[in-house]
mmCIF file of C-alpha atoms and ligand atoms in Angstrom:
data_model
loop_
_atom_site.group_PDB
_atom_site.id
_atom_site.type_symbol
_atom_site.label_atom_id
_atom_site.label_comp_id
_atom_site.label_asym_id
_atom_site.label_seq_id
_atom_site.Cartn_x
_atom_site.Cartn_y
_atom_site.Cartn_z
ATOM 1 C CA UNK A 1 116.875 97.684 135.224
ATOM 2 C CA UNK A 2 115.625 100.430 133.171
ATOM 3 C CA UNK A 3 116.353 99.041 129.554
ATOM 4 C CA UNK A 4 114.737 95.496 131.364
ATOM 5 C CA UNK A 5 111.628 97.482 132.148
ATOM 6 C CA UNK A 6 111.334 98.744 128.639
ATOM 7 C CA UNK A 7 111.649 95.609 127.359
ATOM 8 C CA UNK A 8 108.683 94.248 129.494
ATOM 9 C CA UNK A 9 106.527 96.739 129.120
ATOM 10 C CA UNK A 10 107.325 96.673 125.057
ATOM 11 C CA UNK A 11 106.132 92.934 125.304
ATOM 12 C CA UNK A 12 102.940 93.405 127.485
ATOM 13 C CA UNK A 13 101.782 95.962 124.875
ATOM 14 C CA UNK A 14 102.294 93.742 121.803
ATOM 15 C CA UNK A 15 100.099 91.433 123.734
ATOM 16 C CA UNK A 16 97.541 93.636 124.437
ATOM 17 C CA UNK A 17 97.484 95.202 120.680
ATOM 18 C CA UNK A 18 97.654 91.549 119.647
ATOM 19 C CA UNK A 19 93.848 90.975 121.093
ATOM 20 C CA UNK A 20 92.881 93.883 120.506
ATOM 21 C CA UNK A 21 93.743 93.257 116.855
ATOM 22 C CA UNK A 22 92.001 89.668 116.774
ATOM 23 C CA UNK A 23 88.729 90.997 118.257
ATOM 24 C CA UNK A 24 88.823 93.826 115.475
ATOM 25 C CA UNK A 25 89.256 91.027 112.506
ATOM 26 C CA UNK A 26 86.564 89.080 114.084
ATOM 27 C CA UNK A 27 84.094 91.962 114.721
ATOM 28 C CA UNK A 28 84.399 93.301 110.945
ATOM 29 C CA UNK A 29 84.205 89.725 109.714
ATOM 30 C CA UNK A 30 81.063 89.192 111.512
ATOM 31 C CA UNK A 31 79.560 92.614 110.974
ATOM 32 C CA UNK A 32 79.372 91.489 106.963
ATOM 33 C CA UNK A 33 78.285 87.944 107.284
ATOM 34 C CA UNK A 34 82.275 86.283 107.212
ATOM 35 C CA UNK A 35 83.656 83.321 109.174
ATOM 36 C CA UNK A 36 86.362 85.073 111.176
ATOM 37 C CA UNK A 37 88.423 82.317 110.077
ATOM 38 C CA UNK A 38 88.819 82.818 106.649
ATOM 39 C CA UNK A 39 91.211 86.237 107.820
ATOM 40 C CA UNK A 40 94.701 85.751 108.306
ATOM 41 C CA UNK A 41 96.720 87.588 110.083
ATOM 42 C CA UNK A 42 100.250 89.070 109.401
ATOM 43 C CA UNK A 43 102.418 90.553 111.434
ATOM 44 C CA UNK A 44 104.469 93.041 109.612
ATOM 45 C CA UNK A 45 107.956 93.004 111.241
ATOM 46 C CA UNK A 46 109.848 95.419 109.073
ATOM 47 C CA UNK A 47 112.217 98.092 111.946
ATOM 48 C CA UNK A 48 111.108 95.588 114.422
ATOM 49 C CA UNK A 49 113.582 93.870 116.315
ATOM 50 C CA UNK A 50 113.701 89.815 116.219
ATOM 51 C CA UNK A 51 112.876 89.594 120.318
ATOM 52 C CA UNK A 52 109.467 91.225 119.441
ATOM 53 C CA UNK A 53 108.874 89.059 116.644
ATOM 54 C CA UNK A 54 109.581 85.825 118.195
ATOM 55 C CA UNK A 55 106.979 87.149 120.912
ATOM 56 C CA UNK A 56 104.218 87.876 118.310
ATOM 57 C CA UNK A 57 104.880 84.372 116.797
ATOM 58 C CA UNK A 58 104.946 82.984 120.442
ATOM 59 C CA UNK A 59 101.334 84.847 121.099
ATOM 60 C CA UNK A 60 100.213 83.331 117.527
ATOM 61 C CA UNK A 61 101.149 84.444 114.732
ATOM 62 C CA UNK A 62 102.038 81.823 111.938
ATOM 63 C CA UNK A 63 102.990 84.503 109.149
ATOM 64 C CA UNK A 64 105.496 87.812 108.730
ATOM 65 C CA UNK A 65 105.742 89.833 106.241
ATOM 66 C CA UNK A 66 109.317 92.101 105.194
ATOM 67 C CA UNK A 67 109.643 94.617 102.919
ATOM 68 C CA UNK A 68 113.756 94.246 102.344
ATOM 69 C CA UNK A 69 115.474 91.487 101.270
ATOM 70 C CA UNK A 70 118.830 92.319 103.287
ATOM 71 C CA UNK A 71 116.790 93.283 106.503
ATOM 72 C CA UNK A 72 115.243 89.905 106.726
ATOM 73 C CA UNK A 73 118.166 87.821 105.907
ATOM 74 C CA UNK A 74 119.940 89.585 108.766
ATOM 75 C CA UNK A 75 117.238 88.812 111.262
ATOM 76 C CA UNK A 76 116.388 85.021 109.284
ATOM 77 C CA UNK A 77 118.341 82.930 111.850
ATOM 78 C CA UNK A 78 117.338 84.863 114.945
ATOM 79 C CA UNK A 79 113.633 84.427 114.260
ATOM 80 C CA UNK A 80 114.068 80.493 112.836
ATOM 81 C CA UNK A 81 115.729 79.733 116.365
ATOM 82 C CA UNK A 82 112.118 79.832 117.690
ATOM 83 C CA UNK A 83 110.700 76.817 118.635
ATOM 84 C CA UNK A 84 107.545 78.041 116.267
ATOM 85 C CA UNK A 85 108.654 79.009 113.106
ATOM 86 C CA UNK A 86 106.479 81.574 110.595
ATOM 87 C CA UNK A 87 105.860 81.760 106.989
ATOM 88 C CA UNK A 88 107.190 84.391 105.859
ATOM 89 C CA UNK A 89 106.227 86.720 102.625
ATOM 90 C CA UNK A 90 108.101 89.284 101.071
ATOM 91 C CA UNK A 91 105.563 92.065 100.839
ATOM 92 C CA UNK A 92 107.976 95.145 99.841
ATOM 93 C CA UNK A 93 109.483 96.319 96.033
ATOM 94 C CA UNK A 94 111.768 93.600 95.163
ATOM 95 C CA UNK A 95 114.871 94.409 92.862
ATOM 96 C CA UNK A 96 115.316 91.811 90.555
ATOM 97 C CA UNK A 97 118.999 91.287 91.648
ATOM 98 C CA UNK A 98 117.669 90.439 95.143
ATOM 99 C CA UNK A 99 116.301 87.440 93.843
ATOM 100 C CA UNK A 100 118.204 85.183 94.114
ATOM 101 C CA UNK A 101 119.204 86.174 97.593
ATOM 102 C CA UNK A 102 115.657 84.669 98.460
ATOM 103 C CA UNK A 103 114.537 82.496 96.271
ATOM 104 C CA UNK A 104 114.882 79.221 98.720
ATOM 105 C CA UNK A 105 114.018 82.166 101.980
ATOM 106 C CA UNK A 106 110.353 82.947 101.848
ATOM 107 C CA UNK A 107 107.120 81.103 101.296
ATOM 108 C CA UNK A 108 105.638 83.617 99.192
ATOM 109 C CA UNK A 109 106.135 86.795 97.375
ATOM 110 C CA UNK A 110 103.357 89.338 97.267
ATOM 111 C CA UNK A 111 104.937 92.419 95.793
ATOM 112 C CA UNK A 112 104.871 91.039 92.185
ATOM 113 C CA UNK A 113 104.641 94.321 90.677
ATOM 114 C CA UNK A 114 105.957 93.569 86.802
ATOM 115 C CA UNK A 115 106.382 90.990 84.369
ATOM 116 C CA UNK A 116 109.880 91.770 84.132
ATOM 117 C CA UNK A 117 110.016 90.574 87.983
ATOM 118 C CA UNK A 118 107.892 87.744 87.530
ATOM 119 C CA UNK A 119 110.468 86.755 84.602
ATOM 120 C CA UNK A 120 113.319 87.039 87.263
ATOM 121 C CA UNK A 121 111.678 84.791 90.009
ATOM 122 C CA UNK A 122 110.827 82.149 87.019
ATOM 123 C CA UNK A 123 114.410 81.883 86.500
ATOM 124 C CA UNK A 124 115.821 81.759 89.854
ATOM 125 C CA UNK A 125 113.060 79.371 90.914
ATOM 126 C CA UNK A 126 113.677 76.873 87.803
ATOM 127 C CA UNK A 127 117.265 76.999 88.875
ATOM 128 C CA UNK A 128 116.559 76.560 92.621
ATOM 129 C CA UNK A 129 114.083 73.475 91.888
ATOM 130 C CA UNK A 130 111.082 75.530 93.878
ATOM 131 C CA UNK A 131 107.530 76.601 92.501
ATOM 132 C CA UNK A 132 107.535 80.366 94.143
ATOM 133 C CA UNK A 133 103.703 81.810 95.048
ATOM 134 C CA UNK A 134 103.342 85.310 94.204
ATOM 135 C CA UNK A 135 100.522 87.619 94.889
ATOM 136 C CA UNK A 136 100.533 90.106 92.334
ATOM 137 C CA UNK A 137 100.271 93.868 93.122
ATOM 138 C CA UNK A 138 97.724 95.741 92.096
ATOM 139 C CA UNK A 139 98.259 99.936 91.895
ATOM 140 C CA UNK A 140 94.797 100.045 92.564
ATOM 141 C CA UNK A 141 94.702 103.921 93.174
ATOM 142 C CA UNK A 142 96.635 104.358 89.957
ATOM 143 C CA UNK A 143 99.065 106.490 91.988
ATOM 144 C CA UNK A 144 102.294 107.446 90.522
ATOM 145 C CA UNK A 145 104.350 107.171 93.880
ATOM 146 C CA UNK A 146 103.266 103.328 93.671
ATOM 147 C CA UNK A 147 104.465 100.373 91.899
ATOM 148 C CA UNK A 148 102.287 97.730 91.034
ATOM 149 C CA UNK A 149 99.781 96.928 87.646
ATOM 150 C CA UNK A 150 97.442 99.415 87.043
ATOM 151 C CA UNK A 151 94.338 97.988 87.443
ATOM 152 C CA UNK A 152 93.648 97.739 83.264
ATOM 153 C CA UNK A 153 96.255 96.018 82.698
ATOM 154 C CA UNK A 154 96.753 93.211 85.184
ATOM 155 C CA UNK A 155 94.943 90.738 83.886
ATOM 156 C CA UNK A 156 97.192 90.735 80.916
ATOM 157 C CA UNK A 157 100.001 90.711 83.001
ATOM 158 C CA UNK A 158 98.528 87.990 85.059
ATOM 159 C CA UNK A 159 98.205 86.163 81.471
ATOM 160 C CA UNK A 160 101.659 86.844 80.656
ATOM 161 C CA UNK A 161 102.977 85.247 83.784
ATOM 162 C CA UNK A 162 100.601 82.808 83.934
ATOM 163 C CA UNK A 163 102.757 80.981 81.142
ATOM 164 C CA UNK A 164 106.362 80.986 82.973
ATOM 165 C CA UNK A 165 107.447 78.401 84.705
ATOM 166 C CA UNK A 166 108.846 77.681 88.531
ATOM 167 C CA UNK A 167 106.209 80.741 89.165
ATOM 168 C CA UNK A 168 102.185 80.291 91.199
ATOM 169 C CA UNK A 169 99.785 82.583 91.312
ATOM 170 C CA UNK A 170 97.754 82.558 94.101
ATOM 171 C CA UNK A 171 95.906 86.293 94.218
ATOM 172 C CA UNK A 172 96.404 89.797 94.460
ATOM 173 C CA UNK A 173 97.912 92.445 96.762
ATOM 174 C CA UNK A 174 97.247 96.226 96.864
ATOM 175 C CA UNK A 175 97.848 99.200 99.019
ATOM 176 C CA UNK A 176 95.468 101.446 97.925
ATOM 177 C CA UNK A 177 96.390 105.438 98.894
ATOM 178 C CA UNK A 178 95.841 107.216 102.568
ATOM 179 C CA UNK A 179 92.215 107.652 102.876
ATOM 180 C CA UNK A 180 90.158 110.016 105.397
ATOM 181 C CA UNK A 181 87.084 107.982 105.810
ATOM 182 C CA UNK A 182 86.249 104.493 106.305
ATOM 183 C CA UNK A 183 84.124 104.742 103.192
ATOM 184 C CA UNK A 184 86.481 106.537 101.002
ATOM 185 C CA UNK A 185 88.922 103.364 101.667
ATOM 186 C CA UNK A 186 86.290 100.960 100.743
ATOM 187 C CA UNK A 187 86.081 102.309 97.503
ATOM 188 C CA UNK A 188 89.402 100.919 96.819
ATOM 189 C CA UNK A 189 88.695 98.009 98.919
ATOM 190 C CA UNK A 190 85.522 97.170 96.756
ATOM 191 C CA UNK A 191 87.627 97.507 93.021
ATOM 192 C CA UNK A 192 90.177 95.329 93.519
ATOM 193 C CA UNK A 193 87.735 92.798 95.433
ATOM 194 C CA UNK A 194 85.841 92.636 91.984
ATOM 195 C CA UNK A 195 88.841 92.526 90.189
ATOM 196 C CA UNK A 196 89.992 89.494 92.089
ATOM 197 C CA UNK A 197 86.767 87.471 91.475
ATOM 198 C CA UNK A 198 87.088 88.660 88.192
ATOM 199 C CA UNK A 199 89.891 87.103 86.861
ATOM 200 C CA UNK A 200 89.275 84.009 89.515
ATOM 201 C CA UNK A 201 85.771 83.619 87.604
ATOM 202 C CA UNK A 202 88.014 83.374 84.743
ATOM 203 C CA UNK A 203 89.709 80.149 85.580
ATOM 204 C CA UNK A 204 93.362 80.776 83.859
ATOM 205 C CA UNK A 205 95.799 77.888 83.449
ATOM 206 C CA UNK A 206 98.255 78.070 86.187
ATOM 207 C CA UNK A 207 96.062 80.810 88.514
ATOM 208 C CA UNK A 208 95.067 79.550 91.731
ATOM 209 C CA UNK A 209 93.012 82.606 92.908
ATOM 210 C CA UNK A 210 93.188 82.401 96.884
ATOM 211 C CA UNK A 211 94.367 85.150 98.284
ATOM 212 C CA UNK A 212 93.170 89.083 98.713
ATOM 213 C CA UNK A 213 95.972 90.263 100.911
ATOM 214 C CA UNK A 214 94.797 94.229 100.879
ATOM 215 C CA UNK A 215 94.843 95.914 104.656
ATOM 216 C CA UNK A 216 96.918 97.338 107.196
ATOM 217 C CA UNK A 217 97.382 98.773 110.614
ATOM 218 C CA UNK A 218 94.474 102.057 109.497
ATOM 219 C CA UNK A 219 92.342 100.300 107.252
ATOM 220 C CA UNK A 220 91.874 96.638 107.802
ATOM 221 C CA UNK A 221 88.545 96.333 109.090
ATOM 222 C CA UNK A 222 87.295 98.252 105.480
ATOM 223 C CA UNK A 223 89.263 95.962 104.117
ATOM 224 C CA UNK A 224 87.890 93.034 105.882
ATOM 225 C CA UNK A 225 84.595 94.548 105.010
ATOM 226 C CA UNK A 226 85.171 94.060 101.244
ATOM 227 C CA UNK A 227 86.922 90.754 100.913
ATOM 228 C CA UNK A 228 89.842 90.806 102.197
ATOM 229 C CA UNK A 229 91.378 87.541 103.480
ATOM 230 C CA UNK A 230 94.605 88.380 104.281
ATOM 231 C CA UNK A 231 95.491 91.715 106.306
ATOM 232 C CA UNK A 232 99.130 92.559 106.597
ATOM 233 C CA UNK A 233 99.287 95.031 110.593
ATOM 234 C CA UNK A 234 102.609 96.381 111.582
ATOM 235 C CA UNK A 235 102.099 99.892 113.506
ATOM 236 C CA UNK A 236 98.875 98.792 115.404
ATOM 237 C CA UNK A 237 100.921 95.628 116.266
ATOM 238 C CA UNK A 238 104.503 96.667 117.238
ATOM 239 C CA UNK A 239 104.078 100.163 117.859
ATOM 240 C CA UNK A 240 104.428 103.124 115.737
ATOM 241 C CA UNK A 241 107.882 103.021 113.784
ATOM 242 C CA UNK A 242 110.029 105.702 114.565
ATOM 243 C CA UNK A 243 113.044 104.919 111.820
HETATM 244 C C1 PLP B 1 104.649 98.623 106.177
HETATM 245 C C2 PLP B 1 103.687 97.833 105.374
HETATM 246 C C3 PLP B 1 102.514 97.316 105.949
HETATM 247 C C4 PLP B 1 102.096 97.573 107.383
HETATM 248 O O1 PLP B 1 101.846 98.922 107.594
HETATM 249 P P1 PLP B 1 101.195 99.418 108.964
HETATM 250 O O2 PLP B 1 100.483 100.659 108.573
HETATM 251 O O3 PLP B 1 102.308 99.665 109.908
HETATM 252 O O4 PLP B 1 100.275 98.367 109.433
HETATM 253 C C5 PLP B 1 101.692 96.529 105.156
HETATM 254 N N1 PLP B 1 101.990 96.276 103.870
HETATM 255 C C6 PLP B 1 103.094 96.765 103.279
HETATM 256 C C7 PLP B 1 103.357 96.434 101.851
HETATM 257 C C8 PLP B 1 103.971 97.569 104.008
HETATM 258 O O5 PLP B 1 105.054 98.061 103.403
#
């Protein structure tokens, strides 16, 4: 009765932060002149149990994203029993011997933080006879802790990979460091924004600039604010994560 209880009450709270979520996106998209629509939404399930992520995807969300390889393959056939099944991204620092693991797995992965990497996933993907989309990840507060490009030298990067084969750009990715103010974070926000319609302006072979996925459970709405079509919410979703 009591772990029942939890259970419900866990559920009815993902619901409510689910709303509460969508009215957010569509309240910053509108407060700067975007269609609402243009923002997708995804649920970051990473610690968070496949029960709770078959409800999100039940309420309506159409995308995850993981951070490790070997915790989403170990929750893969739980959450593909769902009648409605997400794309899912790998959004987290990917070793380049977990490649292969996923290869055929995900529909995208946006932590393409080297060209080393990106010569990896060419391989595997050649091999596997798929064209894997990558976002790649911008370092966009140049911070040490981070991986990514720094932000001078991505578009050569982006050239660099731009040539391999089995391999898609479709944008960029960032986490840009903790900020205290809304502002402060939009300072991030606004460089890699430009960057992004920088090298889309630039129309490279092989580039299919799309995607901005930049924005998470503190800082989306900034985010949303300065471009962003693509904001990636665990905590404010599933609760805060406690492991
Ligand atoms: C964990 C994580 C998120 C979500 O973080 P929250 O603050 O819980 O919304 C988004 N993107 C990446 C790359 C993450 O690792």
């Amino acid at each position: 009765m009591q772990e029942r209880s939890f259970l419900d009450e866990r559920l009815r709270i993902i619901e409510e932060n689910y709303k509460v979520i969508k009215a957010n996106i569509e309240k910053a998209a509108l407060s700067v002149n975007r269609n609402p629509d243009e923002i997708r939404l995804m649920a970051v399930t990473k610690t968070v149990e496949p029960i709770y992520i078959k409800h999100a995807i039940n309420l309506g969300i159409d995308l995850i994203g993981e951070n490790r390889v070997q915790e989403y393959l170990s929750k893969e056939e739980e959450i593909m029993k769902n009648e409605k099944k997400p794309e899912v991204h790998i959004i987290g620092h990917l070793q380049t011997n977990k490649v292969s693991k996923i290869i055929d797995k995900v529909d995208m992965i946006e932590s393409l933080d080297s060209v080393k990497l990106a010569k990896e996933i060419s391989k595997r993907a050649v091999k596997a006879g798929v064209t894997m989309p990558v976002l790649v990840e911008v370092n966009i507060g140049r911070e040490e802790s981070k991986t990514g490009f720094d932000p001078d030298e991505v578009i050569d990067g982006i050239y660099e990979i731009a040539e391999l084969e089995g391999i898609k750009i479709k944008g960029l990715m960032c986490i840009p460091p903790v900020c205290d103010s809304e502002k402060e974070a939009m300072a991030y926000f606004d460089a890699i924004s430009k960057l992004f319609i920088d090298i889309k302006d630039k129309k490279i072979d092989n580039v299919d600039m799309q995607i901005l996925s930049a924005g998470m459970s503190q800082d989306y709405e900034a985010a949303i604010k300065c471009g962003s079509n693509l904001v990636r919410i665990g905590s404010a979703l599933f609760g805060a994560r406690i492991y």
